[in-house]
Amino acid sequence: MTERSAIIRGGCLLDAAGRSATPADILVQDGAIAQIGDPGLAAPEGVAVFDASDRLLMPGMINAHAHSGGNLARSIHDKWTLELLLNGTVANVGGQTLEEKYISTLLGALEMLSKGCTGCYDLFYEFPLPSEDGIKAAAQAYADAGMRAVIAPMLADRSFYRAIPGLLEALPDPYREQFATAQALPWQAQLDIIAQVMRGWAFDRDRITLAIAPSIPMHCTDEFLAGAAAFTRDHGIGFHTHLAESRVQAVYGRQRYGRSPTAQLRCLGVLGPNFTAAHAVWVDDDDIAMLADAGASVAHNPGSNMRLGSGMAATRRMLDRGLNVGLGTDSRVCSDNLNMFEAMRFASYASRVQGPDHERWLSTPEVFAMATEGSAKALGFGDRLGRLAPGYRADIVFLDLGNLNWVPLNDTTNQLVFAEDGTAVDSVMVDGRLVYHQRRFPGIDMASLRRKAQSAADRLRGANAEMRAVAAALEPVVACFCGALAREPHHIHRFTGGEIA
Ligand SMILES: [Zn+2]
């Protein structure tokens, strides 16, 4: 037997669709679930026994959209729209040393694990460009935490100020001149960096792998988007982008393309089963149909969508059309907690403020499926993650049924989605290894990590002071310009108080 083999005895296995849990033993062999059976299940001699008495066993949730780069800038601003966040990105999350990138990623990985999440799609950010060393530092952090990750470096060949028609011209001197002359590295060279990182990848590709994230379609030239799509097909990797996240994007996307950004991506050959659209708040029924027909996925981030005032995604319409929907938290900068239990509750509640027909709200089993199987499919691991069943990887969360969240126990799935907040997570297994055991991380010095994280955050505050001053100077212009765009006519409504979904 290997160290990743065990018999888990005495637990209650979640049946989310059936809103129940039944006593069951789980045999784990070589990191996979070999067998699930009644209590007393036979196990090979000498196999480690894990006592799961009074524990609810659920599959590890998967965060379909996170940004490790934002973990040191947690909750740094209050009333920010997406466009104000983009204006301040370099000031808030730029300038990190390699060690700080490692620390930032490790912090997020540990937080997600401790809240029942065993894998994530990380839209990795470095300014001005991703680097081989930076990507490897993030991968090392996930490896050290024992968490799964698809790391998708964000790429762009057009700045935020150039992407929005007219914004660059609206900037005051000397910023207009400064941003007008700034040149991004040609997109081919950006993809070459990723190809080089892939060639030298020393991490277990079943646990930590690469994808790419052209950040926002309008931040990329059409040639780049088409080239990136070909690149992902050639390398068999994922393509993740922020699609129609805000009303501003929906409006200026149409101005730029003469059609929706989704339609533009389809014309460029980007949509496919490896494509994940983050947010997709301002997509209409035609866009939803295009995404569904391509076999693509949506990473739904209800917490971020509310925090940034982006609007309410039409998740019922997506499910009705057969579009795969995964669930994410987004960054600590704009949804703070990296807590998939919270994301589930937000997804559920957000579906209910869109109209009075309760039959069209998301049920708790539907939301749970998004956080597990839906996200697993978005990451490209739909055949082995997101369920506790023979043949699936042993990514198991052990919830303490003695925690007050579960007293009394009435409806397992409702309590998981509505009442659980992560405080009942006792232990977490990934690939058959306990990476979080009785509320502790084996092998991680938390006191040291805390000191390093605080000094990194303090150092960055000073180092980025000049960039913060630039962002502050431009903020009124961006707010005014984008605020006007957000009020232009548009044919769909995604704010509550608008059209009934
Ligand atoms: Zn994002």
Short mmCIF file of C-alpha atoms and ligand atoms in Angstrom, two decimals:
data_model
loop_
_atom_site.label_atom_id
_atom_site.label_comp_id
_atom_site.label_asym_id
_atom_site.label_seq_id
_atom_site.Cartn_x
_atom_site.Cartn_y
_atom_site.Cartn_z
CA MET A 1 0.00 0.00 0.00
CA THR A 2 1.17 3.55 -0.68
CA GLU A 3 0.93 6.50 1.70
CA ARG A 4 -2.07 7.64 -0.36
CA SER A 5 -4.14 4.59 0.58
CA ALA A 6 -6.53 4.36 3.51
CA ILE A 7 -9.84 3.04 4.67
CA ILE A 8 -12.12 5.80 5.93
CA ARG A 9 -14.51 4.37 8.49
CA GLY A 10 -17.51 5.68 10.39
CA GLY A 11 -18.41 8.69 8.24
CA CYS A 12 -21.68 9.75 6.64
CA LEU A 13 -21.53 10.07 2.86
CA LEU A 14 -23.32 13.08 1.40
CA ASP A 15 -26.02 12.51 -1.20
CA ALA A 16 -26.59 16.11 -2.31
CA ALA A 17 -29.35 15.36 -4.80
CA GLY A 18 -31.12 13.17 -2.25
CA ARG A 19 -30.69 15.79 0.51
CA SER A 20 -29.34 13.15 2.85
CA ALA A 21 -26.25 11.38 4.14
CA THR A 22 -25.82 7.68 4.82
CA PRO A 23 -23.21 5.78 6.86
CA ALA A 24 -20.51 4.45 4.52
CA ASP A 25 -16.85 3.44 4.45
CA ILE A 26 -14.53 4.56 1.67
CA LEU A 27 -11.50 2.60 0.48
CA VAL A 28 -8.83 4.84 -1.01
CA GLN A 29 -6.03 3.31 -3.06
CA ASP A 30 -3.19 5.26 -4.69
CA GLY A 31 -5.06 8.51 -4.19
CA ALA A 32 -8.27 7.35 -5.87
CA ILE A 33 -11.56 6.10 -4.48
CA ALA A 34 -11.45 2.34 -5.03
CA GLN A 35 -14.69 1.35 -3.31
CA ILE A 36 -17.55 2.78 -1.29
CA GLY A 37 -19.58 0.38 0.84
CA ASP A 38 -21.59 -0.22 3.96
CA PRO A 39 -19.89 0.20 7.35
CA GLY A 40 -17.45 -2.66 7.86
CA LEU A 41 -16.25 -2.61 4.24
CA ALA A 42 -13.38 -5.06 3.77
CA ALA A 43 -9.96 -3.49 3.36
CA PRO A 44 -6.52 -4.86 2.47
CA GLU A 45 -4.46 -5.86 5.46
CA GLY A 46 -2.22 -3.16 6.88
CA VAL A 47 -4.00 -0.25 5.22
CA ALA A 48 -4.19 2.92 7.31
CA VAL A 49 -7.51 3.46 9.03
CA PHE A 50 -8.96 6.95 9.20
CA ASP A 51 -11.69 7.43 11.78
CA ALA A 52 -14.45 9.64 10.36
CA SER A 53 -16.97 9.16 13.14
CA ASP A 54 -19.43 12.02 13.34
CA ARG A 55 -18.11 13.45 10.09
CA LEU A 56 -20.04 14.32 6.94
CA LEU A 57 -18.00 13.32 3.87
CA MET A 58 -18.33 15.56 0.83
CA PRO A 59 -16.28 16.01 -2.33
CA GLY A 60 -13.80 18.87 -2.19
CA MET A 61 -15.27 21.96 -3.80
CA ILE A 62 -13.47 23.56 -6.72
CA ASN A 63 -13.04 27.29 -7.11
CA ALA A 64 -13.54 27.98 -10.82
CA HIS A 65 -12.16 31.53 -10.67
CA ALA A 66 -9.54 32.93 -8.32
CA HIS A 67 -6.53 35.26 -8.51
CA SER A 68 -3.59 34.29 -6.30
CA GLY A 69 -1.94 37.64 -7.01
CA GLY A 70 -4.60 39.50 -5.02
CA ASN A 71 -4.19 37.67 -1.74
CA LEU A 72 -1.89 40.23 -0.13
CA ALA A 73 -4.26 43.04 -1.12
CA ARG A 74 -7.28 41.58 0.62
CA SER A 75 -10.25 43.92 1.05
CA ILE A 76 -8.12 46.91 0.19
CA HIS A 77 -10.97 49.05 -1.16
CA ASP A 78 -14.61 49.62 -0.38
CA LYS A 79 -16.83 51.15 -3.07
CA TRP A 80 -15.11 50.10 -6.26
CA THR A 81 -16.60 49.11 -9.60
CA LEU A 82 -14.77 46.66 -11.84
CA GLU A 83 -13.36 49.52 -13.89
CA LEU A 84 -12.01 51.30 -10.79
CA LEU A 85 -10.45 48.02 -9.72
CA LEU A 86 -8.78 47.65 -13.13
CA ASN A 87 -7.52 51.23 -12.87
CA GLY A 88 -5.87 50.31 -9.56
CA THR A 89 -4.61 46.81 -10.35
CA VAL A 90 -0.93 47.59 -10.80
CA ALA A 91 -0.96 49.82 -7.73
CA ASN A 92 -2.49 47.13 -5.56
CA VAL A 93 -1.09 43.83 -6.75
CA GLY A 94 1.97 44.78 -8.81
CA GLY A 95 5.59 44.88 -7.71
CA GLN A 96 5.70 41.58 -5.82
CA THR A 97 9.02 39.80 -5.36
CA LEU A 98 9.23 36.10 -6.17
CA GLU A 99 8.93 35.23 -2.50
CA GLU A 100 5.90 37.49 -2.17
CA LYS A 101 4.25 35.74 -5.11
CA TYR A 102 4.86 32.44 -3.36
CA ILE A 103 3.48 33.76 -0.06
CA SER A 104 0.46 35.30 -1.75
CA THR A 105 -0.39 32.04 -3.49
CA LEU A 106 0.22 29.93 -0.40
CA LEU A 107 -2.08 32.14 1.70
CA GLY A 108 -4.93 31.63 -0.75
CA ALA A 109 -4.33 27.90 -1.07
CA LEU A 110 -4.41 27.40 2.69
CA GLU A 111 -7.51 29.53 3.07
CA MET A 112 -9.35 27.61 0.35
CA LEU A 113 -8.33 24.22 1.76
CA SER A 114 -9.43 25.18 5.27
CA LYS A 115 -12.82 26.13 3.83
CA GLY A 116 -13.38 22.85 2.01
CA CYS A 117 -12.01 23.69 -1.44
CA THR A 118 -9.43 21.32 -2.91
CA GLY A 119 -8.73 22.82 -6.35
CA CYS A 120 -8.87 26.15 -8.16
CA TYR A 121 -8.54 27.85 -11.52
CA ASP A 122 -5.99 30.56 -10.70
CA LEU A 123 -5.84 33.52 -13.07
CA PHE A 124 -2.29 34.35 -12.21
CA TYR A 125 -1.24 37.99 -12.45
CA GLU A 126 2.19 39.52 -12.90
CA PHE A 127 2.96 42.99 -14.18
CA PRO A 128 3.92 43.74 -16.87
CA LEU A 129 4.05 40.09 -17.97
CA PRO A 130 4.04 36.60 -16.51
CA SER A 131 7.48 35.13 -15.94
CA GLU A 132 8.70 31.56 -15.75
CA ASP A 133 10.01 32.06 -12.21
CA GLY A 134 6.78 33.72 -11.06
CA ILE A 135 4.57 30.96 -12.41
CA LYS A 136 6.82 28.33 -10.84
CA ALA A 137 6.69 30.16 -7.48
CA ALA A 138 2.90 29.97 -7.57
CA ALA A 139 2.97 26.30 -8.59
CA GLN A 140 5.40 25.55 -5.74
CA ALA A 141 3.00 27.17 -3.27
CA TYR A 142 0.13 24.93 -4.43
CA ALA A 143 2.44 21.89 -4.28
CA ASP A 144 3.53 22.78 -0.73
CA ALA A 145 -0.08 23.30 0.36
CA GLY A 146 -1.12 20.04 -1.30
CA MET A 147 -3.84 21.73 -3.33
CA ARG A 148 -4.82 21.23 -6.97
CA ALA A 149 -4.60 24.18 -9.34
CA VAL A 150 -4.88 25.12 -12.96
CA ILE A 151 -2.63 28.17 -13.23
CA ALA A 152 -3.68 30.46 -16.06
CA PRO A 153 -1.33 33.45 -16.43
CA MET A 154 -3.21 36.57 -17.52
CA LEU A 155 -2.09 38.03 -20.84
CA ALA A 156 -3.00 41.16 -22.79
CA ASP A 157 -1.59 43.23 -25.62
CA ARG A 158 -3.73 46.32 -25.08
CA SER A 159 -3.91 48.35 -21.87
CA PHE A 160 -7.11 49.04 -19.94
CA TYR A 161 -6.94 52.69 -21.05
CA ARG A 162 -6.64 51.73 -24.73
CA ALA A 163 -9.27 49.00 -24.54
CA ILE A 164 -12.19 51.36 -23.89
CA PRO A 165 -12.78 53.57 -26.92
CA GLY A 166 -12.19 57.21 -25.99
CA LEU A 167 -10.84 56.62 -22.48
CA LEU A 168 -7.19 57.21 -23.36
CA GLU A 169 -8.08 60.53 -25.00
CA ALA A 170 -10.02 61.54 -21.90
CA LEU A 171 -7.03 61.12 -19.57
CA PRO A 172 -5.31 64.29 -18.34
CA ASP A 173 -1.70 65.13 -19.15
CA PRO A 174 0.87 63.68 -18.58
CA TYR A 175 -0.91 60.34 -18.21
CA ARG A 176 -2.43 60.41 -21.69
CA GLU A 177 1.01 60.67 -23.26
CA GLN A 178 2.44 58.05 -20.90
CA PHE A 179 -0.23 55.43 -21.64
CA ALA A 180 -0.33 56.30 -25.35
CA THR A 181 3.33 55.44 -25.80
CA ALA A 182 3.42 52.33 -23.56
CA GLN A 183 3.78 49.22 -25.69
CA ALA A 184 2.89 45.67 -24.66
CA LEU A 185 5.15 42.77 -25.59
CA PRO A 186 3.93 41.28 -28.90
CA TRP A 187 1.43 38.51 -28.28
CA GLN A 188 3.54 35.83 -29.95
CA ALA A 189 6.33 36.56 -27.47
CA GLN A 190 3.85 36.29 -24.60
CA LEU A 191 2.73 32.84 -25.78
CA ASP A 192 6.38 31.85 -26.22
CA ILE A 193 6.89 32.48 -22.49
CA ILE A 194 4.02 30.12 -21.67
CA ALA A 195 5.32 27.48 -24.08
CA GLN A 196 8.72 27.66 -22.43
CA VAL A 197 7.20 27.27 -18.97
CA MET A 198 5.25 24.24 -20.18
CA ARG A 199 8.36 22.59 -21.56
CA GLY A 200 10.14 22.90 -18.23
CA TRP A 201 7.16 21.93 -16.05
CA ALA A 202 8.38 19.72 -13.22
CA PHE A 203 5.12 19.56 -11.27
CA ASP A 204 2.70 16.64 -11.26
CA ARG A 205 0.42 17.57 -14.16
CA ASP A 206 -2.48 15.68 -12.64
CA ARG A 207 -2.44 18.08 -9.72
CA ILE A 208 -0.94 21.35 -10.94
CA THR A 209 -1.16 22.32 -14.56
CA LEU A 210 -1.21 25.32 -16.87
CA ALA A 211 -3.77 27.17 -18.97
CA ILE A 212 -3.83 30.73 -20.34
CA ALA A 213 -6.06 33.68 -19.56
CA PRO A 214 -6.16 36.46 -22.13
CA SER A 215 -7.53 38.78 -19.45
CA ILE A 216 -10.51 40.49 -21.11
CA PRO A 217 -11.30 40.08 -24.83
CA MET A 218 -11.18 43.83 -25.50
CA HIS A 219 -7.76 44.01 -23.82
CA CYS A 220 -6.44 41.77 -26.60
CA THR A 221 -6.18 42.28 -30.34
CA ASP A 222 -8.21 39.91 -32.50
CA GLU A 223 -4.97 38.41 -33.81
CA PHE A 224 -3.94 37.65 -30.25
CA LEU A 225 -7.26 36.00 -29.37
CA ALA A 226 -7.21 33.81 -32.46
CA GLY A 227 -3.54 32.96 -31.90
CA ALA A 228 -4.18 32.15 -28.25
CA ALA A 229 -7.07 29.85 -29.18
CA ALA A 230 -4.83 27.96 -31.62
CA PHE A 231 -2.14 27.78 -28.95
CA THR A 232 -4.52 26.19 -26.41
CA ARG A 233 -5.72 23.66 -28.97
CA ASP A 234 -2.16 22.73 -29.94
CA HIS A 235 -1.16 22.25 -26.29
CA GLY A 236 -4.40 20.73 -25.03
CA ILE A 237 -4.88 23.38 -22.33
CA GLY A 238 -7.67 25.67 -21.11
CA PHE A 239 -8.56 29.20 -22.23
CA HIS A 240 -10.11 31.41 -19.54
CA THR A 241 -11.20 35.04 -19.91
CA HIS A 242 -13.37 37.65 -18.18
CA LEU A 243 -16.39 37.84 -20.46
CA ALA A 244 -19.07 40.55 -20.30
CA GLU A 245 -18.41 40.98 -16.60
CA SER A 246 -19.74 44.54 -16.29
CA ARG A 247 -22.36 46.56 -18.11
CA VAL A 248 -19.52 48.85 -19.22
CA GLN A 249 -17.85 45.92 -20.99
CA ALA A 250 -21.10 44.86 -22.65
CA VAL A 251 -21.62 48.39 -24.01
CA TYR A 252 -18.11 49.17 -25.24
CA GLY A 253 -17.62 45.59 -26.44
CA ARG A 254 -20.47 46.16 -28.87
CA GLN A 255 -19.03 49.54 -29.84
CA ARG A 256 -15.70 47.91 -30.61
CA TYR A 257 -16.91 44.77 -32.38
CA GLY A 258 -20.31 45.70 -33.77
CA ARG A 259 -21.57 42.57 -32.06
CA SER A 260 -21.32 41.04 -28.61
CA PRO A 261 -17.91 40.04 -27.25
CA THR A 262 -19.16 36.43 -27.13
CA ALA A 263 -20.08 36.55 -30.83
CA GLN A 264 -16.68 38.04 -31.59
CA LEU A 265 -14.94 35.21 -29.73
CA ARG A 266 -16.97 32.68 -31.66
CA CYS A 267 -15.97 34.27 -34.97
CA LEU A 268 -12.33 34.14 -33.91
CA GLY A 269 -12.57 30.41 -33.14
CA VAL A 270 -12.08 30.83 -29.40
CA LEU A 271 -15.17 29.05 -28.08
CA GLY A 272 -14.85 25.34 -27.38
CA PRO A 273 -14.97 22.76 -24.58
CA ASN A 274 -11.70 24.14 -23.15
CA PHE A 275 -13.14 27.67 -22.91
CA THR A 276 -14.25 29.19 -19.59
CA ALA A 277 -16.03 32.52 -19.44
CA ALA A 278 -15.62 34.18 -16.06
CA HIS A 279 -18.65 36.13 -14.79
CA ALA A 280 -20.67 36.27 -18.04
CA VAL A 281 -23.15 38.62 -16.36
CA TRP A 282 -24.04 40.65 -19.45
CA VAL A 283 -24.52 37.81 -21.92
CA ASP A 284 -27.88 37.55 -23.69
CA ASP A 285 -29.73 34.43 -24.79
CA ASP A 286 -27.85 34.28 -28.10
CA ASP A 287 -24.53 34.47 -26.26
CA ILE A 288 -25.64 31.76 -23.84
CA ALA A 289 -26.62 29.55 -26.78
CA MET A 290 -23.22 30.09 -28.43
CA LEU A 291 -21.39 29.15 -25.25
CA ALA A 292 -23.59 26.09 -24.65
CA ASP A 293 -23.33 24.86 -28.24
CA ALA A 294 -19.54 25.12 -28.05
CA GLY A 295 -19.48 22.96 -24.90
CA ALA A 296 -17.89 25.85 -22.98
CA SER A 297 -18.21 26.65 -19.26
CA VAL A 298 -19.08 29.69 -17.20
CA ALA A 299 -17.30 30.49 -13.93
CA HIS A 300 -20.05 32.17 -11.93
CA ASN A 301 -18.76 34.56 -9.26
CA PRO A 302 -21.82 35.89 -7.45
CA GLY A 303 -19.92 37.42 -4.53
CA SER A 304 -17.66 39.47 -6.77
CA ASN A 305 -20.56 40.41 -9.05
CA MET A 306 -22.41 41.91 -6.09
CA ARG A 307 -19.31 43.42 -4.43
CA LEU A 308 -18.33 45.32 -7.60
CA GLY A 309 -21.93 46.12 -8.56
CA SER A 310 -21.49 44.18 -11.80
CA GLY A 311 -25.00 42.72 -11.79
CA MET A 312 -26.73 39.36 -11.45
CA ALA A 313 -25.79 36.59 -13.87
CA ALA A 314 -28.70 34.76 -15.53
CA THR A 315 -27.75 31.35 -14.17
CA ARG A 316 -31.20 29.80 -14.67
CA ARG A 317 -31.15 30.73 -18.34
CA MET A 318 -27.68 29.17 -18.62
CA LEU A 319 -28.76 25.90 -17.01
CA ASP A 320 -31.96 25.82 -19.11
CA ARG A 321 -29.83 26.03 -22.25
CA GLY A 322 -27.51 23.23 -21.09
CA LEU A 323 -24.52 25.48 -20.43
CA ASN A 324 -22.07 24.15 -17.84
CA VAL A 325 -21.77 26.51 -14.87
CA GLY A 326 -18.99 26.28 -12.30
CA LEU A 327 -18.70 28.43 -9.21
CA GLY A 328 -15.91 30.74 -8.09
CA THR A 329 -15.03 33.36 -5.54
CA ASP A 330 -12.84 35.70 -7.62
CA SER A 331 -10.02 37.58 -5.89
CA ARG A 332 -9.55 38.56 -2.25
CA VAL A 333 -9.48 42.15 -3.56
CA CYS A 334 -13.09 41.97 -4.70
CA SER A 335 -14.81 39.18 -2.84
CA ASP A 336 -12.62 38.88 0.16
CA ASN A 337 -13.09 35.40 1.61
CA LEU A 338 -12.12 32.68 -0.91
CA ASN A 339 -14.94 30.76 0.74
CA MET A 340 -16.81 28.37 -1.52
CA PHE A 341 -19.53 27.85 1.07
CA GLU A 342 -20.19 31.58 0.91
CA ALA A 343 -20.07 31.42 -2.90
CA MET A 344 -22.74 28.72 -2.85
CA ARG A 345 -24.97 30.76 -0.58
CA PHE A 346 -24.49 33.88 -2.72
CA ALA A 347 -25.27 31.90 -5.90
CA SER A 348 -28.46 30.66 -4.35
CA TYR A 349 -29.57 34.03 -3.00
CA ALA A 350 -28.57 35.88 -6.18
CA SER A 351 -30.88 33.64 -8.20
CA ARG A 352 -33.80 34.62 -5.95
CA VAL A 353 -33.67 38.39 -6.27
CA GLN A 354 -34.18 38.21 -10.03
CA GLY A 355 -37.86 37.35 -10.06
CA PRO A 356 -40.81 36.10 -8.07
CA ASP A 357 -41.23 32.69 -9.74
CA HIS A 358 -39.66 30.42 -7.14
CA GLU A 359 -39.55 27.53 -9.60
CA ARG A 360 -36.85 29.46 -11.49
CA TRP A 361 -34.59 29.96 -8.48
CA LEU A 362 -31.55 27.72 -8.09
CA SER A 363 -32.12 24.79 -5.76
CA THR A 364 -29.45 23.86 -3.23
CA PRO A 365 -28.55 20.61 -5.06
CA GLU A 366 -28.10 22.66 -8.25
CA VAL A 367 -25.80 25.11 -6.49
CA PHE A 368 -23.81 22.29 -4.91
CA ALA A 369 -23.38 20.67 -8.34
CA MET A 370 -21.99 23.97 -9.67
CA ALA A 371 -19.40 24.15 -6.87
CA THR A 372 -18.24 20.59 -7.47
CA GLU A 373 -18.97 18.90 -10.81
CA GLY A 374 -19.56 22.15 -12.73
CA SER A 375 -16.25 23.65 -11.62
CA ALA A 376 -14.41 20.35 -12.16
CA LYS A 377 -15.57 20.33 -15.77
CA ALA A 378 -14.44 23.94 -16.24
CA LEU A 379 -10.95 22.99 -15.02
CA GLY A 380 -10.87 20.06 -17.44
CA PHE A 381 -11.15 17.41 -14.73
CA GLY A 382 -14.83 16.51 -15.00
CA ASP A 383 -14.05 12.80 -15.28
CA ARG A 384 -12.17 12.53 -11.97
CA LEU A 385 -13.06 15.41 -9.64
CA GLY A 386 -16.24 16.79 -8.10
CA ARG A 387 -17.84 13.54 -6.91
CA LEU A 388 -17.20 10.86 -4.33
CA ALA A 389 -17.50 7.71 -6.42
CA PRO A 390 -15.25 4.81 -7.40
CA GLY A 391 -12.70 5.92 -9.97
CA TYR A 392 -12.73 9.55 -8.82
CA ARG A 393 -9.77 11.09 -6.99
CA ALA A 394 -9.92 10.96 -3.21
CA ASP A 395 -10.46 14.70 -2.63
CA ILE A 396 -12.62 14.55 0.46
CA VAL A 397 -13.79 17.16 2.96
CA PHE A 398 -14.65 16.02 6.49
CA LEU A 399 -17.25 18.21 8.19
CA ASP A 400 -17.77 17.98 11.94
CA LEU A 401 -21.44 17.20 12.52
CA GLY A 402 -21.02 18.32 16.13
CA ASN A 403 -20.43 21.89 14.92
CA LEU A 404 -23.34 24.22 15.70
CA ASN A 405 -23.95 24.67 11.96
CA TRP A 406 -25.31 21.12 12.02
CA VAL A 407 -27.30 21.13 15.24
CA PRO A 408 -29.97 20.02 14.69
CA LEU A 409 -29.57 18.24 11.38
CA ASN A 410 -32.68 18.67 9.21
CA ASP A 411 -31.87 18.85 5.49
CA THR A 412 -28.24 18.03 4.66
CA THR A 413 -28.00 19.87 1.34
CA ASN A 414 -29.86 22.97 2.49
CA GLN A 415 -27.64 23.22 5.55
CA LEU A 416 -24.53 22.75 3.44
CA VAL A 417 -25.48 25.60 1.12
CA PHE A 418 -27.35 27.92 3.46
CA ALA A 419 -25.89 27.36 6.94
CA GLU A 420 -22.35 26.02 6.60
CA ASP A 421 -19.69 28.74 6.45
CA GLY A 422 -16.54 26.63 6.59
CA THR A 423 -16.25 26.53 10.37
CA ALA A 424 -17.26 22.85 10.49
CA VAL A 425 -14.39 21.80 8.17
CA ASP A 426 -12.26 19.50 10.32
CA SER A 427 -9.99 17.77 7.80
CA VAL A 428 -9.36 17.78 4.06
CA MET A 429 -7.86 15.07 1.88
CA VAL A 430 -6.44 15.64 -1.61
CA ASP A 431 -5.40 12.66 -3.70
CA GLY A 432 -5.66 10.46 -0.61
CA ARG A 433 -3.32 12.66 1.47
CA LEU A 434 -4.49 14.64 4.49
CA VAL A 435 -3.42 18.18 3.68
CA TYR A 436 -5.52 19.71 6.49
CA HIS A 437 -5.89 17.54 9.58
CA GLN A 438 -7.97 18.45 12.59
CA ARG A 439 -7.74 22.14 11.66
CA ARG A 440 -3.98 22.16 11.18
CA PHE A 441 -1.75 22.18 8.10
CA PRO A 442 0.92 19.50 8.45
CA GLY A 443 4.33 20.93 7.59
CA ILE A 444 3.25 24.58 7.40
CA ASP A 445 4.64 27.08 9.93
CA MET A 446 1.64 29.39 10.25
CA ALA A 447 3.35 31.86 12.62
CA SER A 448 6.19 32.35 10.17
CA LEU A 449 3.79 32.67 7.23
CA ARG A 450 1.81 35.29 9.09
CA ARG A 451 4.93 37.38 9.76
CA LYS A 452 6.09 37.13 6.16
CA ALA A 453 2.66 38.01 4.79
CA GLN A 454 2.38 41.11 6.97
CA SER A 455 5.83 42.36 6.10
CA ALA A 456 5.15 41.73 2.41
CA ALA A 457 1.90 43.70 2.57
CA ASP A 458 3.65 46.53 4.43
CA ARG A 459 6.55 46.61 1.97
CA LEU A 460 4.23 46.63 -1.05
CA ARG A 461 2.22 49.51 0.39
CA GLY A 462 5.37 51.63 0.36
CA ALA A 463 6.81 50.31 -2.89
CA ASN A 464 3.59 50.93 -4.82
CA ALA A 465 2.88 54.39 -3.38
CA GLU A 466 3.72 56.15 -6.63
CA MET A 467 1.47 53.86 -8.68
CA ARG A 468 -1.29 54.37 -6.15
CA ALA A 469 -0.99 58.12 -6.61
CA VAL A 470 -1.36 57.67 -10.38
CA ALA A 471 -4.42 55.45 -9.90
CA ALA A 472 -5.94 57.98 -7.49
CA ALA A 473 -5.37 60.82 -9.97
CA LEU A 474 -7.08 58.89 -12.75
CA GLU A 475 -9.91 57.49 -10.65
CA PRO A 476 -12.33 60.44 -11.12
CA VAL A 477 -11.81 60.35 -14.90
CA VAL A 478 -12.34 56.58 -15.11
CA ALA A 479 -15.37 56.79 -12.83
CA CYS A 480 -16.96 59.55 -14.88
CA PHE A 481 -16.16 58.04 -18.30
CA CYS A 482 -17.21 54.49 -17.40
CA GLY A 483 -20.20 55.68 -15.40
CA ALA A 484 -21.52 57.34 -18.57
CA LEU A 485 -20.91 54.15 -20.58
CA ALA A 486 -22.77 52.12 -17.97
CA ARG A 487 -25.85 54.27 -18.49
CA GLU A 488 -25.99 53.86 -22.27
CA PRO A 489 -28.91 51.85 -23.66
CA HIS A 490 -28.42 48.10 -23.67
CA HIS A 491 -30.91 45.39 -24.53
CA ILE A 492 -30.56 43.20 -21.42
CA HIS A 493 -30.95 43.97 -17.73
CA ARG A 494 -28.84 42.37 -15.03
CA PHE A 495 -29.32 44.69 -12.07
CA THR A 496 -31.95 43.83 -9.51
CA GLY A 497 -34.91 46.09 -9.86
CA GLY A 498 -34.62 45.68 -13.63
CA GLU A 499 -36.28 43.19 -15.92
CA ILE A 500 -37.55 39.95 -14.41
CA ALA A 501 -35.18 37.14 -15.41
ZN ZN B 1 -11.20 37.59 -12.25
#
